[in-house]
XYZ file of N, CA, C and O in Angstrom:
504
model
N -2.240 17.873 17.641
C -2.740 17.239 16.444
C -1.584 16.410 15.855
O -0.647 17.016 15.411
N -1.883 15.163 15.151
C -0.882 14.575 14.583
C -0.927 14.886 13.217
O -1.892 15.491 12.658
N 0.200 14.585 12.528
C 0.517 15.145 11.219
C -0.511 14.148 10.362
O -1.013 13.042 10.709
N -0.781 14.810 9.254
C -1.567 13.935 8.201
C -0.993 12.450 7.947
O 0.226 12.497 7.624
N -1.743 11.497 8.066
C -1.161 10.202 7.519
C -0.567 10.063 6.095
O -1.226 10.749 5.197
N 0.418 9.665 5.867
C 1.289 9.367 4.775
C 1.140 8.202 4.193
O 1.707 7.236 4.869
N 0.787 8.099 3.092
C 0.439 6.955 2.179
C 1.496 6.739 1.052
O 1.474 7.815 0.307
N 2.207 5.699 0.973
C 3.104 5.471 -0.243
C 2.046 4.522 -1.116
O 1.882 3.538 -0.765
N 1.832 5.177 -2.232
C 0.976 4.377 -3.208
C 1.732 3.927 -4.363
O 2.537 4.707 -4.930
N 1.874 2.687 -4.572
C 2.700 2.147 -5.667
C 1.777 1.370 -6.543
O 1.195 0.242 -6.286
N 1.474 1.914 -7.835
C 0.539 1.578 -8.828
C 1.148 2.028 -10.185
O 1.245 3.041 -10.521
N 1.181 1.144 -11.103
C 1.625 1.504 -12.547
C 0.340 1.836 -13.414
O 0.635 2.418 -14.500
N -0.754 1.480 -13.072
C -2.075 2.049 -13.905
C -2.268 3.592 -13.339
O -2.766 3.945 -12.326
N -1.852 4.492 -14.292
C -1.861 5.755 -14.045
C -3.132 6.567 -13.886
O -3.321 7.418 -12.768
N -4.087 5.930 -14.694
C -5.594 6.524 -14.224
C -5.932 6.208 -12.948
O -6.576 6.879 -12.228
N -5.779 4.772 -12.594
C -6.104 4.447 -11.158
C -5.253 5.062 -10.074
O -5.826 5.639 -9.062
N -4.043 5.269 -10.294
C -3.231 5.891 -9.564
C -3.717 7.462 -9.236
O -3.828 7.831 -7.898
N -4.137 8.050 -10.206
C -4.462 9.422 -9.949
C -5.715 9.648 -9.293
O -6.023 10.434 -8.515
N -6.811 8.660 -9.710
C -8.151 8.673 -8.972
C -7.818 8.345 -7.499
O -8.392 8.832 -6.587
N -6.956 7.197 -7.082
C -6.567 6.861 -5.873
C -6.076 8.060 -5.134
O -6.528 8.475 -3.942
N -5.124 8.729 -5.497
C -4.212 9.865 -5.093
C -5.341 11.050 -4.589
O -5.375 11.652 -3.755
N -6.457 11.133 -5.669
C -7.269 12.348 -5.498
C -8.271 11.878 -4.159
O -8.507 12.818 -3.453
N -8.885 10.713 -4.275
C -9.531 10.215 -3.183
C -9.167 10.366 -1.696
O -9.662 10.640 -0.700
N -7.798 9.746 -1.609
C -7.085 9.475 -0.448
C -6.848 11.218 -0.002
O -6.829 11.428 1.218
N -6.402 11.916 -0.979
C -6.137 13.342 -0.492
C -7.295 14.138 0.160
O -7.173 14.687 1.019
N -8.347 13.946 -0.641
C -9.766 14.534 -0.208
C -10.062 13.787 1.308
O -10.786 14.488 2.231
N -9.583 12.567 1.622
C -9.977 12.148 2.790
C -8.762 12.317 4.147
O -8.824 11.831 5.134
N -7.952 13.205 3.591
C -7.091 13.610 4.605
C -5.697 12.882 4.580
O -4.919 12.989 5.758
N -5.270 12.180 3.469
C -4.058 11.677 3.666
C -3.107 12.326 2.633
O -3.272 12.900 1.627
N -1.795 12.343 2.973
C -0.629 12.858 2.129
C -0.486 11.530 1.359
O -0.249 10.412 2.005
N -0.035 11.725 0.053
C 0.163 10.570 -0.820
C 1.507 10.850 -1.525
O 1.463 11.884 -2.097
N 2.344 9.826 -1.679
C 3.339 9.789 -2.394
C 3.223 8.590 -3.348
O 2.769 7.568 -3.133
N 3.457 8.871 -4.808
C 3.091 8.115 -5.685
C 4.374 7.502 -6.449
O 5.293 8.241 -7.012
N 4.418 6.128 -6.436
C 5.521 5.583 -7.360
C 4.829 4.631 -8.273
O 3.691 3.951 -8.014
N 5.366 4.545 -9.612
C 4.703 3.563 -10.530
C 5.351 2.296 -10.674
O 4.966 1.541 -11.523
N 6.640 2.186 -9.955
C 7.201 0.956 -10.206
C 7.638 0.381 -8.815
O 7.777 0.916 -7.795
N 7.621 -1.028 -8.705
C 8.098 -1.638 -7.266
C 9.423 -1.272 -6.821
O 9.419 -1.082 -5.705
N 10.360 -1.431 -7.739
C 11.744 -0.873 -7.310
C 11.685 0.479 -6.884
O 12.505 0.770 -5.728
N 11.098 1.357 -7.537
C 11.117 2.645 -7.253
C 10.522 2.982 -5.692
O 11.050 3.737 -4.919
N 9.274 2.328 -5.593
C 8.720 2.228 -4.182
C 9.601 1.802 -3.167
O 9.586 2.501 -1.994
N 10.391 0.610 -3.299
C 11.029 0.238 -2.364
C 12.406 1.164 -1.855
O 12.613 1.317 -0.861
N 12.827 1.789 -2.923
C 13.965 2.780 -2.761
C 13.271 3.947 -1.982
O 13.914 4.460 -1.094
N 12.179 4.325 -2.458
C 11.483 5.481 -1.825
C 11.395 5.114 -0.149
O 11.828 5.930 0.803
N 10.877 4.065 0.207
C 10.459 3.626 1.465
C 11.702 3.479 2.288
O 11.726 3.550 3.492
N 12.926 3.106 1.771
C 14.246 3.024 2.495
C 14.799 4.333 2.656
O 15.546 4.405 3.739
N 14.504 5.491 2.291
C 14.863 6.653 2.448
C 13.890 7.611 3.145
O 14.355 8.746 3.814
N 12.571 7.491 3.111
C 11.689 8.159 3.664
C 10.665 7.622 4.700
O 10.630 6.258 4.498
N 9.953 8.127 5.386
C 8.894 7.529 6.290
C 7.660 7.653 5.841
O 7.034 8.871 5.166
N 6.735 6.610 6.126
C 5.344 6.772 5.931
C 4.657 5.986 6.706
O 5.183 5.116 7.615
N 3.383 6.170 6.810
C 2.468 5.374 7.825
C 1.912 4.111 7.095
O 1.729 3.128 8.094
N 1.692 3.945 6.014
C 1.243 2.745 5.414
C 1.683 2.840 3.739
O 1.890 3.919 3.415
N 1.923 1.384 3.269
C 2.062 1.343 1.974
C 0.812 0.616 1.185
O 0.263 -0.368 1.641
N 0.374 1.173 0.049
C -0.956 0.590 -0.701
C -0.068 0.389 -2.138
O 0.270 1.200 -2.750
N 0.066 -0.975 -2.468
C 0.659 -1.424 -3.604
C -0.034 -2.348 -4.607
O -0.970 -3.271 -3.797
N -0.065 -2.112 -5.692
C -0.493 -3.260 -6.706
C 0.251 -4.606 -6.640
O 1.582 -4.411 -5.993
N -0.102 -5.737 -7.063
C 0.642 -7.050 -7.142
C 1.378 -7.126 -8.338
O 2.692 -7.355 -8.225
N 0.936 -6.663 -9.429
C 1.783 -6.572 -10.547
C 2.355 -5.242 -10.978
O 1.595 -4.329 -11.500
N 3.572 -5.332 -10.707
C 4.216 -4.001 -11.058
C 5.721 -4.297 -11.862
O 6.356 -5.221 -11.769
N 5.872 -3.185 -12.489
C 7.296 -3.242 -13.182
C 8.408 -3.294 -12.421
O 8.170 -2.425 -11.361
N 9.665 -3.604 -12.486
C 10.637 -3.480 -11.799
C 10.705 -4.307 -10.624
O 11.902 -5.231 -10.367
N 9.883 -4.785 -9.702
C 9.716 -5.471 -8.575
C 8.153 -5.896 -8.129
O 7.247 -5.072 -8.198
N 7.825 -7.125 -8.284
C 6.555 -7.567 -7.995
C 6.094 -7.286 -6.664
O 6.772 -7.095 -5.794
N 4.754 -7.249 -6.551
C 4.242 -6.776 -5.172
C 4.483 -7.743 -4.022
O 4.607 -7.529 -3.003
N 4.491 -8.994 -4.382
C 4.819 -9.962 -3.484
C 6.308 -9.866 -2.839
O 6.530 -9.876 -1.442
N 7.080 -9.757 -3.791
C 8.543 -9.492 -3.457
C 8.658 -7.997 -2.618
O 9.546 -7.945 -1.631
N 7.896 -7.051 -3.067
C 7.967 -5.927 -2.415
C 7.350 -5.903 -0.930
O 8.123 -5.401 0.029
N 6.333 -6.730 -0.786
C 5.841 -6.956 0.475
C 6.954 -7.647 1.449
O 7.262 -7.189 2.504
N 7.509 -8.774 0.743
C 8.621 -9.415 1.555
C 9.855 -8.521 1.920
O 10.290 -8.425 3.150
N 10.209 -7.687 1.186
C 11.482 -6.901 1.506
C 10.959 -5.806 2.402
O 11.763 -5.439 3.334
N 9.893 -5.178 2.283
C 9.295 -4.005 3.155
C 9.159 -4.695 4.615
O 9.590 -4.024 5.630
N 8.508 -5.933 4.591
C 8.485 -6.486 6.020
C 9.656 -6.777 6.531
O 9.898 -6.733 7.850
N 10.581 -7.203 5.854
C 11.861 -7.693 6.382
C 12.728 -6.446 7.021
O 13.269 -6.543 7.972
N 12.608 -5.270 6.460
C 13.136 -4.227 6.869
C 12.543 -3.277 7.731
O 12.915 -2.529 8.759
N 11.322 -3.269 7.582
C 10.276 -2.434 8.481
C 8.898 -3.297 8.836
O 7.821 -3.060 8.218
N 9.333 -4.284 9.892
C 8.023 -4.899 10.196
C 6.766 -4.450 10.698
O 5.711 -5.247 10.609
N 6.777 -3.341 11.221
C 5.695 -2.585 11.679
C 5.099 -1.683 10.684
O 3.960 -1.078 11.114
N 5.768 -1.491 9.461
C 4.931 -0.744 8.512
C 3.902 -1.605 7.792
O 4.024 -2.558 7.187
N 2.429 -1.307 7.742
C 1.563 -1.971 7.236
C 1.562 -1.715 5.535
O 1.730 -0.605 5.356
N 1.471 -2.838 5.088
C 1.439 -2.979 3.523
C 0.275 -3.677 3.084
O 0.040 -4.820 3.562
N -0.421 -2.994 2.290
C -1.835 -3.661 2.059
C -1.376 -3.825 0.329
O -1.042 -2.804 -0.328
N -1.775 -4.877 -0.189
C -1.664 -5.459 -1.255
C -3.016 -5.473 -2.121
O -3.954 -5.998 -1.610
N -3.114 -4.837 -3.479
C -4.272 -4.792 -4.108
C -3.852 -5.556 -5.483
O -2.840 -5.324 -6.003
N -5.050 -6.309 -6.165
C -4.802 -6.750 -7.302
C -6.188 -7.142 -7.898
O -7.205 -7.415 -7.359
N -6.223 -7.138 -9.217
C -7.247 -7.763 -9.986
C -7.045 -8.951 -10.439
O -7.884 -9.643 -11.239
N -5.853 -9.711 -10.066
C -5.643 -11.099 -10.704
C -5.242 -11.841 -9.433
O -4.317 -12.893 -9.664
N -5.963 -11.705 -8.554
C -5.596 -12.566 -7.246
C -6.167 -13.868 -7.196
O -6.989 -14.295 -7.910
N -5.742 -14.716 -6.171
C -6.122 -16.130 -6.080
C -6.026 -16.274 -4.604
O -5.420 -15.337 -3.859
N -6.690 -17.165 -4.001
C -6.679 -17.547 -2.661
C -5.168 -17.716 -2.315
O -4.642 -17.402 -1.284
N -4.419 -18.460 -3.216
C -3.134 -18.895 -2.711
C -2.080 -17.705 -2.701
O -1.143 -17.703 -1.922
N -2.438 -16.561 -3.548
C -1.769 -15.378 -3.591
C -2.050 -14.708 -2.404
O -1.131 -13.995 -1.722
N -3.172 -14.708 -1.842
C -3.705 -13.967 -0.772
C -3.110 -14.623 0.603
O -2.633 -13.925 1.251
N -2.821 -15.810 0.712
C -2.229 -16.689 1.739
C -0.639 -16.384 1.683
O -0.264 -16.101 2.739
N -0.115 -16.325 0.545
C 1.319 -16.071 0.429
C 1.572 -14.721 0.942
O 2.506 -14.306 1.590
N 0.647 -13.755 0.478
C 1.142 -12.293 0.812
C 0.985 -11.996 2.289
O 1.670 -11.395 3.119
N -0.218 -12.529 3.110
C -0.263 -12.609 4.395
C 1.122 -13.160 5.145
O 1.492 -12.632 6.066
N 1.336 -14.450 4.510
C 2.583 -15.081 5.153
C 3.997 -14.210 5.040
O 4.870 -14.306 5.972
N 3.899 -13.375 3.871
C 5.013 -12.492 3.780
C 4.987 -11.164 4.560
O 6.033 -10.521 4.668
N 3.924 -10.815 5.315
C 3.901 -9.679 6.052
C 2.872 -8.784 5.706
O 2.794 -7.768 6.147
N 2.035 -8.929 4.620
C 1.118 -8.084 4.159
C 0.122 -7.753 5.201
O -0.331 -8.648 5.800
N -0.457 -6.547 5.592
C -1.385 -6.292 6.333
C -2.572 -6.632 6.083
O -3.588 -7.191 6.811
N -3.038 -6.565 4.673
C -4.260 -7.001 4.300
C -3.979 -7.005 2.745
O -3.117 -6.565 1.919
N -5.014 -7.780 1.921
C -5.055 -8.078 0.486
C -6.412 -7.711 0.110
O -7.289 -8.235 0.674
N -6.382 -6.813 -1.038
C -7.614 -6.415 -1.505
C -7.836 -6.971 -2.923
O -6.839 -6.808 -3.812
N -8.909 -7.307 -3.335
C -9.302 -7.595 -4.493
C -9.971 -6.590 -5.254
O -10.982 -5.973 -4.837
N -9.472 -6.172 -6.562
C -10.034 -5.189 -7.285
C -11.082 -5.785 -8.142
O -10.976 -6.937 -8.444
N -12.134 -5.064 -8.306
C -12.332 -3.861 -7.962
C -13.116 -3.788 -6.377
O -13.531 -4.867 -6.002
N -12.803 -2.830 -5.747
C -13.098 -2.607 -4.299
C -13.911 -1.506 -4.118
O -13.706 -0.295 -4.992
N -14.558 -1.319 -2.950
C -15.365 -0.074 -2.773
C -14.473 1.016 -2.123
O -13.564 0.513 -1.218
N -14.528 2.095 -2.574
C -13.433 3.195 -2.113
C -13.667 3.332 -0.641
O -12.817 3.575 0.135
N -14.823 3.245 -0.004
C -15.142 3.242 1.314
C -14.551 2.298 2.093
O -14.155 2.632 3.317
N -14.630 1.008 1.639
C -14.009 -0.052 2.212
C -12.430 0.109 2.507
O -11.883 -0.101 3.299
N -11.989 0.658 1.197
C -10.425 0.936 1.268
C -10.083 2.103 2.193
O -9.060 2.033 2.946
N -10.783 3.184 2.172
C -10.423 4.172 3.218
C -10.442 3.683 4.643
O -9.685 3.928 5.457
N -11.618 2.771 5.035
C -11.642 2.421 6.305
C -10.402 1.564 6.777
O -9.765 1.588 7.781
N -10.057 0.714 5.919
C -8.926 -0.094 5.998
C -7.690 0.575 6.066
O -6.761 0.360 6.867
N -7.386 1.555 5.186
C -6.283 2.440 5.404
C -6.052 3.116 6.741
O -5.282 3.328 7.509
N -7.200 3.713 7.121
C -7.360 4.513 8.679
C -7.020 3.295 9.708
O -6.057 3.502 10.589
N -7.496 2.018 9.597
C -7.187 1.215 10.623
C -5.846 0.755 10.527
O -5.010 0.607 11.620
N -5.225 0.583 9.288
C -3.891 0.217 9.149
C -2.848 1.272 9.686
O -1.719 0.965 10.462
N -3.098 2.640 9.541
C -2.364 3.661 10.161
C -2.403 3.515 11.380
O -1.229 3.539 12.175
N -3.688 3.373 12.086
C -3.669 3.367 13.735
C -2.878 2.273 14.273
O -2.186 2.179 15.028
N -3.035 0.905 13.537
C -2.465 -0.251 13.803
C -0.597 0.247 13.921
O -0.029 -0.318 14.627
N -0.305 0.682 12.783
C 1.093 1.100 12.653
C 1.708 1.893 13.541
O 2.770 1.691 14.177
N 0.603 2.896 13.809
C 1.283 3.971 14.872
C 1.265 3.329 16.545
O 1.963 3.708 17.219
N 0.216 2.296 16.670
C 0.564 1.684 18.059
C 1.629 0.653 18.324
O 1.789 0.457 19.331
N 2.178 0.339 17.168
C 3.230 -0.629 17.289
C 4.507 0.005 17.937
O 4.912 1.034 17.745
């Protein structure tokens, strides 16, 4: 049996982060939470995870730059970018920088869970 999939969650809204951590944990994911983009990048450079779920607007290092740096150093690591302030242009830029998927808040939790499971499998196949 494989280890539980490990998600690095980078979200500065602590209420949303706690909710996501609880739901993801109940769905069989191990979750590491960082509240700043630079903190998440440092964590990802030292530890392994199966997928990164990050907000677009973060203190320390924004989501697009985070996607770019993670993709440059770990191109097979799926990174999902979520935002309540998105535009079509931002979604296109995120994809060009290497994001696996771009999610507009609010989203359905079951859609997020399905996407995360697909991202984990895609990352493990690479």
